[in-house]
mmCIF file of C-alpha atoms in Angstrom:
data_model
loop_
_atom_site.group_PDB
_atom_site.id
_atom_site.type_symbol
_atom_site.label_atom_id
_atom_site.label_comp_id
_atom_site.label_asym_id
_atom_site.label_seq_id
_atom_site.Cartn_x
_atom_site.Cartn_y
_atom_site.Cartn_z
ATOM 1 C CA MET H 1 -18.541 -9.488 -4.903
ATOM 2 C CA ASN H 2 -17.177 -7.004 -7.448
ATOM 3 C CA ASP H 3 -13.937 -5.004 -7.531
ATOM 4 C CA SER H 4 -15.438 -1.574 -6.895
ATOM 5 C CA LYS H 5 -15.156 0.346 -3.641
ATOM 6 C CA GLU H 6 -17.744 -0.841 -1.143
ATOM 7 C CA ALA H 7 -18.479 0.224 2.432
ATOM 8 C CA GLY H 8 -15.409 2.494 2.452
ATOM 9 C CA TRP H 9 -12.740 -0.142 1.725
ATOM 10 C CA THR H 10 -10.634 -0.912 -1.331
ATOM 11 C CA ARG H 11 -8.720 -3.947 -2.491
ATOM 12 C CA GLU H 12 -4.959 -4.013 -1.954
ATOM 13 C CA PRO H 13 -2.896 -3.452 -5.144
ATOM 14 C CA ARG H 14 -1.672 -6.746 -6.546
ATOM 15 C CA GLU H 15 2.006 -5.760 -6.402
ATOM 16 C CA HIS H 16 1.849 -5.648 -2.595
ATOM 17 C CA LEU H 17 0.965 -9.333 -2.526
ATOM 18 C CA GLU H 18 4.275 -10.120 -4.188
ATOM 19 C CA ARG H 19 6.431 -8.499 -1.481
ATOM 20 C CA LYS H 20 8.895 -10.674 0.444
ATOM 21 C CA THR H 21 7.090 -12.010 3.489
ATOM 22 C CA LEU H 22 8.478 -11.904 7.001
ATOM 23 C CA VAL H 23 10.128 -14.905 8.622
ATOM 24 C CA ASP H 24 9.833 -14.218 12.356
ATOM 25 C CA PHE H 25 6.527 -13.925 14.172
ATOM 26 C CA GLY H 26 5.499 -13.551 17.792
ATOM 27 C CA MET H 27 2.234 -14.287 19.580
ATOM 28 C CA ILE H 28 1.186 -12.397 22.692
ATOM 29 C CA GLY H 29 -1.590 -14.695 23.813
ATOM 30 C CA ALA H 30 -1.828 -18.401 23.045
ATOM 31 C CA GLY H 31 -5.541 -19.111 23.193
ATOM 32 C CA THR H 32 -7.684 -20.362 20.326
ATOM 33 C CA ILE H 33 -7.020 -17.382 18.034
ATOM 34 C CA GLY H 34 -3.295 -17.178 18.772
ATOM 35 C CA GLN H 35 -2.805 -20.895 18.242
ATOM 36 C CA GLY H 36 -4.872 -20.827 15.065
ATOM 37 C CA ILE H 37 -2.828 -18.037 13.475
ATOM 38 C CA ALA H 38 0.407 -19.638 14.670
ATOM 39 C CA GLY H 39 -0.649 -22.901 13.050
ATOM 40 C CA HIS H 40 -1.136 -21.214 9.674
ATOM 41 C CA LEU H 41 2.269 -19.512 9.930
ATOM 42 C CA VAL H 42 4.041 -22.734 10.888
ATOM 43 C CA THR H 43 2.356 -24.587 8.038
ATOM 44 C CA ALA H 44 3.727 -21.915 5.696
ATOM 45 C CA GLY H 45 7.235 -22.577 7.019
ATOM 46 C CA HIS H 46 7.656 -19.648 9.418
ATOM 47 C CA ARG H 47 9.159 -19.605 12.895
ATOM 48 C CA VAL H 48 6.758 -18.480 15.627
ATOM 49 C CA VAL H 49 7.365 -17.627 19.293
ATOM 50 C CA LEU H 50 4.248 -18.037 21.458
ATOM 51 C CA SER H 51 3.780 -16.418 24.844
ATOM 52 C CA ASN H 52 1.155 -15.979 27.523
ATOM 53 C CA ARG H 53 0.874 -14.381 30.942
ATOM 54 C CA ARG H 54 1.565 -17.687 32.751
ATOM 55 C CA GLY H 55 5.023 -18.232 31.277
ATOM 56 C CA PRO H 56 6.711 -20.434 28.639
ATOM 57 C CA ASP H 57 6.544 -23.620 30.722
ATOM 58 C CA THR H 58 2.755 -23.698 30.352
ATOM 59 C CA LEU H 59 3.013 -23.825 26.547
ATOM 60 C CA SER H 60 5.100 -26.979 26.124
ATOM 61 C CA ASP H 61 2.181 -29.085 24.905
ATOM 62 C CA THR H 62 1.022 -26.331 22.543
ATOM 63 C CA VAL H 63 4.374 -25.872 20.809
ATOM 64 C CA ALA H 64 4.892 -29.639 20.642
ATOM 65 C CA ARG H 65 1.599 -29.953 18.793
ATOM 66 C CA LEU H 66 2.451 -27.086 16.421
ATOM 67 C CA GLY H 67 5.828 -28.575 15.545
ATOM 68 C CA PRO H 68 9.518 -27.631 15.606
ATOM 69 C CA LEU H 69 9.019 -24.198 14.048
ATOM 70 C CA ALA H 70 7.012 -23.125 17.111
ATOM 71 C CA THR H 71 8.728 -22.236 20.394
ATOM 72 C CA ALA H 72 7.554 -20.853 23.713
ATOM 73 C CA GLY H 73 8.934 -17.645 25.175
ATOM 74 C CA THR H 74 8.192 -14.693 27.381
ATOM 75 C CA VAL H 75 5.996 -11.847 26.185
ATOM 76 C CA ALA H 76 9.119 -9.724 25.686
ATOM 77 C CA GLU H 77 10.702 -12.459 23.555
ATOM 78 C CA ALA H 78 7.594 -12.834 21.425
ATOM 79 C CA ALA H 79 7.367 -9.055 21.003
ATOM 80 C CA ALA H 80 10.924 -8.967 19.629
ATOM 81 C CA ALA H 81 9.739 -10.610 16.392
ATOM 82 C CA GLU H 82 9.367 -8.644 13.179
ATOM 83 C CA MET H 83 5.587 -9.046 13.244
ATOM 84 C CA VAL H 84 3.726 -9.621 16.508
ATOM 85 C CA PHE H 85 0.106 -10.732 16.944
ATOM 86 C CA LEU H 86 -1.828 -9.516 19.975
ATOM 87 C CA ALA H 87 -4.424 -12.166 20.859
ATOM 88 C CA VAL H 88 -5.421 -11.608 24.480
ATOM 89 C CA ARG H 89 -8.708 -10.715 26.165
ATOM 90 C CA TRP H 90 -9.587 -7.024 26.116
ATOM 91 C CA PRO H 91 -9.108 -6.469 29.880
ATOM 92 C CA ASP H 92 -5.629 -8.041 29.668
ATOM 93 C CA ILE H 93 -4.262 -5.767 26.929
ATOM 94 C CA PRO H 94 -2.646 -3.012 29.063
ATOM 95 C CA ALA H 95 -0.824 -5.516 31.275
ATOM 96 C CA ALA H 96 0.313 -7.624 28.306
ATOM 97 C CA LEU H 97 1.710 -4.638 26.438
ATOM 98 C CA ALA H 98 3.335 -3.231 29.577
ATOM 99 C CA ASP H 99 5.813 -6.128 29.383
ATOM 100 C CA VAL H 100 7.264 -4.662 26.167
ATOM 101 C CA SER H 101 9.735 -1.849 26.819
ATOM 102 C CA SER H 102 10.158 -0.693 23.206
ATOM 103 C CA TRP H 103 8.594 -1.472 19.840
ATOM 104 C CA ASP H 104 11.041 0.341 17.529
ATOM 105 C CA GLY H 105 8.661 0.312 14.576
ATOM 106 C CA ARG H 106 7.876 -3.404 14.649
ATOM 107 C CA ILE H 107 4.440 -4.444 13.396
ATOM 108 C CA LEU H 108 1.755 -5.225 15.981
ATOM 109 C CA VAL H 109 -1.318 -6.994 14.592
ATOM 110 C CA ASP H 110 -4.235 -6.370 16.920
ATOM 111 C CA THR H 111 -6.792 -9.193 16.773
ATOM 112 C CA SER H 112 -8.821 -8.022 19.774
ATOM 113 C CA ASN H 113 -12.355 -6.762 20.254
ATOM 114 C CA GLN H 114 -13.335 -4.468 23.112
ATOM 115 C CA VAL H 115 -15.543 -7.129 24.672
ATOM 116 C CA VAL H 116 -15.499 -7.739 28.428
ATOM 117 C CA GLY H 117 -18.229 -10.368 28.716
ATOM 118 C CA LEU H 118 -19.225 -13.613 27.066
ATOM 119 C CA THR H 119 -20.979 -12.157 24.020
ATOM 120 C CA PRO H 120 -20.308 -9.323 21.530
ATOM 121 C CA ARG H 121 -23.097 -7.403 23.230
ATOM 122 C CA ASP H 122 -20.783 -6.930 26.230
ATOM 123 C CA TYR H 123 -18.589 -4.404 24.462
ATOM 124 C CA VAL H 124 -16.868 -1.316 25.826
ATOM 125 C CA ASP H 125 -17.937 1.985 24.277
ATOM 126 C CA LEU H 126 -14.729 3.929 23.664
ATOM 127 C CA GLY H 127 -16.477 6.992 22.295
ATOM 128 C CA SER H 128 -14.645 8.450 19.306
ATOM 129 C CA GLU H 129 -11.625 6.186 19.806
ATOM 130 C CA THR H 130 -11.438 2.786 18.107
ATOM 131 C CA GLY H 131 -10.157 -0.350 19.787
ATOM 132 C CA SER H 132 -6.916 -0.380 17.828
ATOM 133 C CA GLU H 133 -6.252 3.276 18.570
ATOM 134 C CA PHE H 134 -6.523 2.278 22.226
ATOM 135 C CA VAL H 135 -4.043 -0.531 21.577
ATOM 136 C CA ALA H 136 -1.694 1.852 19.748
ATOM 137 C CA ARG H 137 -1.675 4.187 22.764
ATOM 138 C CA HIS H 138 -0.471 1.282 24.899
ATOM 139 C CA ALA H 139 2.202 0.270 22.367
ATOM 140 C CA PRO H 140 4.047 3.495 21.483
ATOM 141 C CA GLY H 141 6.421 2.978 18.586
ATOM 142 C CA ALA H 142 4.532 0.005 17.155
ATOM 143 C CA ARG H 143 3.024 0.088 13.684
ATOM 144 C CA VAL H 144 -0.435 -1.264 14.461
ATOM 145 C CA VAL H 145 -2.544 -3.236 12.003
ATOM 146 C CA LYS H 146 -6.063 -4.331 12.909
ATOM 147 C CA ALA H 147 -7.052 -7.786 11.635
ATOM 148 C CA PHE H 148 -8.862 -11.053 12.424
ATOM 149 C CA ASN H 149 -11.265 -9.393 14.887
ATOM 150 C CA THR H 150 -14.198 -9.474 12.451
ATOM 151 C CA LEU H 151 -14.154 -13.273 12.252
ATOM 152 C CA TYR H 152 -15.290 -15.911 14.709
ATOM 153 C CA ALA H 153 -12.632 -18.468 15.624
ATOM 154 C CA GLN H 154 -14.379 -21.132 13.555
ATOM 155 C CA TYR H 155 -13.412 -19.167 10.426
ATOM 156 C CA ILE H 156 -9.842 -18.366 11.546
ATOM 157 C CA VAL H 157 -8.519 -21.699 12.818
ATOM 158 C CA PRO H 158 -9.287 -24.045 9.866
ATOM 159 C CA ASP H 159 -7.641 -23.767 6.475
ATOM 160 C CA PRO H 160 -9.022 -20.517 4.993
ATOM 161 C CA ARG H 161 -8.903 -22.001 1.490
ATOM 162 C CA HIS H 162 -12.150 -23.697 0.472
ATOM 163 C CA ALA H 163 -13.527 -25.145 -2.726
ATOM 164 C CA GLU H 164 -15.831 -22.125 -2.946
ATOM 165 C CA GLY H 165 -13.043 -19.577 -2.380
ATOM 166 C CA ARG H 166 -10.733 -18.055 0.237
ATOM 167 C CA GLN H 167 -11.843 -16.572 3.546
ATOM 168 C CA LEU H 168 -12.038 -12.778 3.331
ATOM 169 C CA LEU H 169 -9.850 -11.060 5.940
ATOM 170 C CA PHE H 170 -10.366 -7.355 6.545
ATOM 171 C CA TYR H 171 -7.498 -5.295 7.935
ATOM 172 C CA ALA H 172 -6.842 -1.650 8.766
ATOM 173 C CA GLY H 173 -3.903 0.536 9.727
ATOM 174 C CA ASP H 174 -2.195 3.894 9.370
ATOM 175 C CA ASP H 175 1.202 2.725 8.075
ATOM 176 C CA ALA H 176 1.184 1.744 4.386
ATOM 177 C CA ASP H 177 4.312 -0.416 4.570
ATOM 178 C CA ALA H 178 3.073 -2.288 7.638
ATOM 179 C CA LYS H 179 -0.237 -2.964 5.918
ATOM 180 C CA ALA H 180 1.529 -4.169 2.775
ATOM 181 C CA ASP H 181 3.680 -6.573 4.813
ATOM 182 C CA PHE H 182 0.645 -7.884 6.666
ATOM 183 C CA CYS H 183 -1.295 -8.249 3.418
ATOM 184 C CA ALA H 184 1.501 -10.367 1.934
ATOM 185 C CA VAL H 185 1.587 -12.620 5.007
ATOM 186 C CA ALA H 186 -2.197 -13.009 5.115
ATOM 187 C CA ASP H 187 -2.261 -13.904 1.420
ATOM 188 C CA GLU H 188 0.542 -16.431 1.867
ATOM 189 C CA ILE H 189 -1.228 -18.308 4.642
ATOM 190 C CA GLY H 190 -4.386 -18.619 2.578
ATOM 191 C CA PHE H 191 -6.651 -15.685 3.416
ATOM 192 C CA ALA H 192 -8.002 -13.129 0.943
ATOM 193 C CA PRO H 193 -6.933 -9.816 2.544
ATOM 194 C CA VAL H 194 -9.008 -6.665 2.001
ATOM 195 C CA ASP H 195 -7.812 -3.213 3.078
ATOM 196 C CA ALA H 196 -10.531 -1.515 5.133
ATOM 197 C CA GLY H 197 -8.673 1.772 5.584
ATOM 198 C CA SER H 198 -7.168 3.597 8.560
ATOM 199 C CA LEU H 199 -7.263 2.618 12.221
ATOM 200 C CA ARG H 200 -9.931 5.278 12.754
ATOM 201 C CA GLU H 201 -12.235 4.764 9.776
ATOM 202 C CA GLY H 202 -11.450 1.149 8.923
ATOM 203 C CA GLY H 203 -11.225 0.207 12.575
ATOM 204 C CA ARG H 204 -14.680 1.635 13.151
ATOM 205 C CA LEU H 205 -16.096 -0.451 10.300
ATOM 206 C CA MET H 206 -14.494 -3.571 11.788
ATOM 207 C CA GLN H 207 -15.237 -3.240 15.490
ATOM 208 C CA VAL H 208 -18.077 -4.699 17.512
ATOM 209 C CA GLY H 209 -20.915 -2.453 18.501
ATOM 210 C CA GLY H 210 -22.058 -1.339 15.076
ATOM 211 C CA GLY H 211 -19.188 -1.877 12.634
ATOM 212 C CA LEU H 212 -20.544 -2.943 9.242
ATOM 213 C CA LEU H 213 -17.758 -5.506 8.764
ATOM 214 C CA SER H 214 -17.943 -6.997 12.253
ATOM 215 C CA ALA H 215 -18.845 -10.715 12.174
ATOM 216 C CA LEU H 216 -19.030 -10.632 8.366
ATOM 217 C CA HIS H 217 -18.056 -14.019 6.962
ATOM 218 C CA ALA H 218 -17.530 -14.186 3.201
ATOM 219 C CA LEU H 219 -15.400 -16.031 0.654
ATOM 220 C CA LYS H 220 -13.517 -14.558 -2.299
ATOM 221 C CA GLN H 221 -13.774 -16.518 -5.526
ATOM 222 C CA ASP H 222 -10.338 -16.748 -7.153
#
């Protein structure tokens, strides 16, 4: 893979990768994807609050396995972190985000796909709107970044660093500072982040149902 513009995306400037990374993270959703991302953050030395719709008591085994940097909380407590990951099923998004009264400019990383069935073929056609624009409407005040949705869990959960290279991770968003912060975090935990553009254009490239980057697994040679 070369360094030129391809499929409408560009590489993030190197200086963004050297920004100070965030120290507090929240997870709305504690399934396979949420636990996988939380595991990478904990391994990197970050504190993570995990939450789900059933309450903190149901996550005791999960946080014990992740270690002392992981704690269980309510959705509102997880959403109070500096950077919050949304990792719930598509039909559960409105209810999950309804538990958050205010975002105040915090970063919300949307990992979802608009899939309502068991396969990517069971996707919801949103017309001109992308999945993350839908998420942004339900999280007013959040700076939304789209990421992780192009990868199957088998490429997210394990260490993204391989002998052949690092796992490419596409992301999109409309706020440059939020994207730079996310890029720095993704790079720190071992992924090779690639800026795909805005929530509209980049999000369309990344979403199921025809996005060119959807389900694209590739490694970046360092």
